[in-house]
């Protein structure tokens, strides 16, 4: 099996803006409310991001599946720029399966699709299950297919490629597959954030896959740099990393995007624009 490399002089950058397991109490610069998320997305766009990965929060800052909150975030981003809008169906630990699916009714261009169940190991929800049964995955991807939403396939260990083959074999997902290779997430069942684990995923990527590197915490910058050298995209942002460097909280998502763009340019790669990324990912152009 061999994956598709991004054009040598391009890299697709995704900004994961706020997540579900981090809070302003951990870093006050975390965007939580719709206007903050839209502004953070725009700031990342200005630094070179092509995709915004979105989780929604209620007025108290708790994760929500409320479609109206997702719509508000989408409208806020669209009023400012043409970023690819990707909603999370991982949602948050307080959400039901229905809550997690609800964001698809806000018509994102992409949505995350988590490829297996794991146990949470940190925070207030440690010891609870992040549920993604085969039946859930099939239900989520079927709804995405019906709505023309491109899945971002979230892989946390090589065993999850079996689930990817299942949805490919059932014709539920189309090439090119956009696969997040995740290292270091605080779930029982995810591999560690090391170069060896990242490399270890590559031989198992199904034909027709593009990949994106997602590394948690201090591994973010070195391992996404490695991923882009290997021909993959990059995910950075405060969902995965709240620090600029050891002991120094980041000031914004855009600060993390700006750093990785500097590194990309030093090795001859220009960030793909949202429209270039749509073309590479097989997402239809935005209506004018
Ligand atoms: N939290 C990340 C490791 C989702 O939102 O559905 C993966 C993620 C998945 O962002
Ligand atoms: Zn997420």
Coordinates of C-alpha atoms and ligand atoms in Angstrom, one line a residue:
X1 CA 0.0 0.0 0.0
X2 CA 1.3 3.5 -0.7
X3 CA -0.1 6.9 0.3
X4 CA -0.4 9.9 -1.9
X5 CA 2.1 12.7 -1.1
X6 CA 1.1 16.3 -1.2
X7 CA 2.8 18.3 -4.0
X8 CA 6.4 18.8 -2.8
X9 CA 6.1 22.6 -2.6
X10 CA 2.8 22.6 -0.8
X11 CA 1.4 21.8 2.6
X12 CA -2.1 21.8 3.9
X13 CA -2.5 23.3 7.3
X14 CA -5.4 22.6 9.6
X15 CA -6.0 24.6 12.7
X16 CA -7.8 22.8 15.6
X17 CA -9.0 25.8 17.5
X18 CA -10.6 24.8 20.8
X19 CA -11.3 21.1 21.2
X20 CA -13.4 19.7 24.0
X21 CA -10.9 18.7 26.8
X22 CA -9.1 22.0 27.2
X23 CA -10.6 25.1 28.9
X24 CA -9.8 28.8 29.4
X25 CA -8.8 27.9 32.9
X26 CA -5.8 26.1 31.4
X27 CA -5.0 28.8 28.9
X28 CA -7.1 32.0 28.9
X29 CA -6.3 32.5 25.2
X30 CA -8.4 29.5 24.2
X31 CA -11.3 30.6 22.0
X32 CA -14.6 29.1 23.3
X33 CA -17.5 31.3 22.2
X34 CA -18.6 31.5 18.5
X35 CA -17.3 35.0 17.9
X36 CA -13.9 34.0 19.5
X37 CA -13.7 30.8 17.4
X38 CA -14.6 32.7 14.2
X39 CA -11.9 35.3 14.9
X40 CA -9.3 32.7 15.8
X41 CA -10.1 30.9 12.5
X42 CA -9.7 34.1 10.6
X43 CA -6.4 34.8 12.3
X44 CA -5.2 31.3 11.4
X45 CA -6.3 31.8 7.8
X46 CA -4.3 35.0 7.6
X47 CA -1.2 33.0 8.8
X48 CA -1.7 30.2 6.2
X49 CA -4.3 27.7 7.5
X50 CA -6.6 26.1 5.0
X51 CA -8.9 24.1 7.3
X52 CA -10.6 25.0 10.6
X53 CA -11.5 22.1 12.8
X54 CA -14.3 23.1 15.1
X55 CA -15.9 22.1 18.4
X56 CA -18.7 24.2 19.8
X57 CA -19.3 25.4 23.4
X58 CA -22.3 26.6 25.2
X59 CA -22.4 29.9 27.0
X60 CA -20.8 28.3 30.0
X61 CA -17.9 26.9 28.0
X62 CA -19.1 23.3 27.9
X63 CA -19.0 21.3 24.7
X64 CA -22.3 21.3 22.9
X65 CA -23.9 19.7 19.9
X66 CA -26.3 22.6 19.4
X67 CA -26.6 23.0 15.7
X68 CA -27.4 26.7 16.1
X69 CA -24.0 27.3 17.8
X70 CA -22.3 25.5 14.9
X71 CA -24.2 27.6 12.4
X72 CA -23.2 30.8 14.3
X73 CA -19.5 29.7 14.1
X74 CA -19.8 28.9 10.4
X75 CA -21.4 32.2 9.6
X76 CA -18.8 34.1 11.6
X77 CA -16.0 32.3 9.6
X78 CA -17.7 32.7 6.2
X79 CA -18.2 36.4 6.8
X80 CA -14.5 36.8 7.1
X81 CA -12.8 34.2 4.8
X82 CA -13.1 31.0 2.7
X83 CA -11.4 28.5 5.1
X84 CA -12.6 24.9 4.7
X85 CA -15.0 24.4 7.6
X86 CA -14.6 21.0 9.4
X87 CA -16.8 20.1 12.4
X88 CA -16.0 17.6 15.0
X89 CA -18.3 14.6 15.4
X90 CA -16.0 13.5 18.3
X91 CA -17.8 16.3 20.1
X92 CA -17.1 16.1 23.7
X93 CA -17.3 13.7 26.7
X94 CA -20.7 15.1 27.8
X95 CA -22.4 14.6 24.4
X96 CA -24.7 11.8 23.2
X97 CA -24.3 10.2 19.8
X98 CA -27.2 12.3 18.5
X99 CA -25.5 15.4 19.8
X100 CA -22.3 14.4 18.1
X101 CA -24.1 14.0 14.7
X102 CA -26.1 17.2 15.0
X103 CA -23.2 19.4 13.6
X104 CA -23.7 17.8 10.2
X105 CA -27.0 19.7 9.9
X106 CA -25.0 22.9 10.0
X107 CA -23.6 21.7 6.6
X108 CA -19.8 21.8 7.2
X109 CA -17.6 20.9 4.2
X110 CA -15.8 18.3 6.3
X111 CA -16.3 16.4 9.6
X112 CA -14.1 14.3 11.7
X113 CA -14.8 10.5 11.8
X114 CA -13.2 8.7 14.7
X115 CA -12.3 5.1 13.9
X116 CA -12.7 3.2 17.1
X117 CA -13.6 3.3 20.8
X118 CA -11.0 4.2 23.5
X119 CA -11.0 5.1 27.2
X120 CA -10.3 8.6 28.3
X121 CA -7.3 8.7 30.7
X122 CA -7.1 12.3 32.0
X123 CA -9.4 15.0 33.3
X124 CA -12.8 14.8 34.9
X125 CA -13.9 12.1 32.4
X126 CA -11.0 9.7 32.9
X127 CA -12.2 6.1 32.9
X128 CA -15.1 6.8 30.6
X129 CA -15.4 5.5 27.1
X130 CA -15.1 7.6 24.0
X131 CA -17.5 5.5 22.0
X132 CA -17.0 4.8 18.3
X133 CA -18.4 1.4 17.6
X134 CA -18.4 0.0 14.0
X135 CA -22.1 0.7 13.9
X136 CA -21.5 4.3 15.0
X137 CA -18.8 4.8 12.4
X138 CA -21.0 3.5 9.7
X139 CA -23.9 5.7 10.8
X140 CA -21.8 8.8 10.9
X141 CA -20.1 8.2 7.6
X142 CA -23.4 7.3 5.9
X143 CA -24.9 10.6 7.0
X144 CA -21.7 12.4 5.8
X145 CA -22.0 10.7 2.4
X146 CA -25.7 11.7 2.2
X147 CA -24.8 15.3 2.9
X148 CA -21.7 15.5 0.8
X149 CA -19.4 16.1 3.8
X150 CA -15.8 14.9 3.4
X151 CA -14.7 12.8 6.3
X152 CA -11.4 13.4 8.1
X153 CA -10.6 9.8 9.1
X154 CA -9.2 9.8 12.7
X155 CA -6.7 7.0 13.3
X156 CA -5.3 6.5 16.8
X157 CA -3.6 3.1 16.4
X158 CA -2.9 0.8 13.5
X159 CA -5.8 -1.5 14.5
X160 CA -8.1 1.2 13.4
X161 CA -7.1 0.7 9.7
X162 CA -9.4 -2.3 9.9
X163 CA -12.4 0.1 10.4
X164 CA -11.1 2.2 7.5
X165 CA -11.1 -0.8 5.2
X166 CA -14.6 -1.6 6.4
X167 CA -16.0 1.7 5.2
X168 CA -13.9 1.6 2.0
X169 CA -15.2 -1.9 1.2
X170 CA -18.8 -0.7 1.8
X171 CA -18.3 2.2 -0.5
X172 CA -19.0 4.7 2.2
X173 CA -16.0 7.0 1.6
X174 CA -14.3 8.3 -1.5
X175 CA -10.7 8.8 -2.6
X176 CA -8.6 10.7 -1.8
X177 CA -9.1 9.6 1.8
X178 CA -7.9 12.3 4.3
X179 CA -6.5 10.5 7.2
X180 CA -5.4 12.1 10.5
X181 CA -2.5 10.0 12.0
X182 CA -2.8 10.7 15.7
X183 CA 0.1 10.3 18.2
X184 CA 0.1 11.1 21.9
X185 CA -3.6 11.6 22.6
X186 CA -4.6 10.9 26.2
X187 CA -6.7 7.9 25.4
X188 CA -6.0 4.3 26.3
X189 CA -5.6 2.8 22.9
X190 CA -3.7 5.7 21.2
X191 CA 0.0 5.3 20.3
X192 CA 2.7 7.5 21.8
X193 CA 4.0 10.7 20.2
X194 CA 7.3 9.4 18.9
X195 CA 8.8 9.5 15.4
X196 CA 8.7 5.7 15.3
X197 CA 5.0 5.5 15.9
X198 CA 4.3 8.1 13.3
X199 CA 6.5 6.3 10.7
X200 CA 4.9 3.0 11.8
X201 CA 1.5 4.1 10.5
X202 CA 2.6 4.8 7.0
X203 CA 2.9 1.3 5.5
X204 CA -0.7 0.7 6.5
X205 CA -2.3 3.7 4.8
X206 CA -4.7 2.3 2.2
X207 CA -4.0 3.2 -1.4
X208 CA -5.6 6.6 -2.2
X209 CA -4.9 8.1 1.2
X210 CA -3.4 11.5 1.9
X211 CA -2.4 11.9 5.5
X212 CA -2.3 14.7 8.1
X213 CA -0.2 14.5 11.3
X214 CA -1.8 15.2 14.6
X215 CA 0.6 15.2 17.6
X216 CA -0.3 16.2 21.1
X217 CA 1.5 18.6 23.4
X218 CA 5.2 19.3 23.1
X219 CA 5.4 16.7 20.2
X220 CA 3.2 18.9 18.0
X221 CA 5.9 21.0 16.3
X222 CA 8.6 18.3 15.8
X223 CA 6.3 15.6 14.6
X224 CA 4.1 17.7 12.3
X225 CA 7.4 18.9 10.8
X226 CA 8.4 15.3 10.3
X227 CA 4.9 14.6 8.8
X228 CA 5.2 17.4 6.3
X229 CA 8.7 16.2 5.2
X230 CA 7.1 12.8 4.6
X231 CA 4.5 14.4 2.3
X232 CA 1.6 14.9 4.7
X233 CA -0.5 17.8 5.9
X234 CA -0.2 19.4 9.3
X235 CA -2.6 19.9 12.1
X236 CA -1.7 22.5 14.8
X237 CA -3.7 24.4 17.3
X238 CA -4.8 24.7 20.9
X239 CA -7.1 21.7 20.9
X240 CA -3.9 19.6 20.8
X241 CA -1.3 21.9 22.4
X242 CA -1.7 24.9 24.8
X243 CA 2.0 25.9 24.9
X244 CA 4.3 27.7 22.6
X245 CA 7.3 26.1 24.4
X246 CA 7.9 24.5 27.8
X247 CA 6.5 26.8 30.5
X248 CA 5.2 29.3 28.0
X249 CA 1.5 29.2 27.2
X250 CA 0.7 30.1 23.6
X251 CA -0.9 33.4 23.0
X252 CA -3.2 32.2 20.2
X253 CA -3.9 29.5 17.7
X254 CA -2.5 31.8 15.0
X255 CA 0.8 31.9 16.9
X256 CA 1.1 28.1 16.4
X257 CA 0.1 28.3 12.7
X258 CA 2.6 31.1 12.1
X259 CA 5.5 29.1 13.6
X260 CA 4.8 26.0 11.4
X261 CA 4.4 28.2 8.3
X262 CA 7.9 29.6 9.0
X263 CA 9.3 26.1 9.3
X264 CA 7.4 25.0 6.1
X265 CA 8.8 27.9 4.1
X266 CA 12.3 27.2 5.3
X267 CA 12.1 23.8 3.7
X268 CA 10.5 25.0 0.5
X269 CA 6.8 24.4 1.2
X270 CA 4.1 27.1 0.8
X271 CA 0.8 26.7 2.7
X272 CA -2.0 25.6 0.4
X273 CA -4.8 28.1 0.1
X274 CA -8.3 26.9 1.1
X275 CA -9.2 26.6 -2.6
X276 CA -6.0 24.7 -3.4
X277 CA -6.7 22.4 -0.5
X278 CA -10.3 21.8 -1.7
X279 CA -8.9 20.7 -5.1
X280 CA -6.4 18.4 -3.5
X281 CA -9.0 16.9 -1.1
X282 CA -11.7 16.6 -3.8
X283 CA -14.0 19.0 -2.0
X284 CA -16.3 21.0 -4.4
X285 CA -15.5 24.7 -4.8
X286 CA -17.3 27.2 -2.6
X287 CA -20.4 28.7 -4.2
X288 CA -19.6 32.4 -5.1
Ligands
LIG1 N1 -8.8 15.3 19.7 C1 -8.1 14.8 18.6 C2 -7.0 13.9 19.0 C3 -12.6 14.9 16.8 O1 -12.7 16.1 17.2 O2 -13.5 14.2 16.4 C4 -8.9 14.2 17.6 C5 -10.1 15.0 17.2 C6 -11.3 14.2 16.8 O3 -10.0 16.2 17.1
LIG2 ZN1 -11.4 17.7 17.7

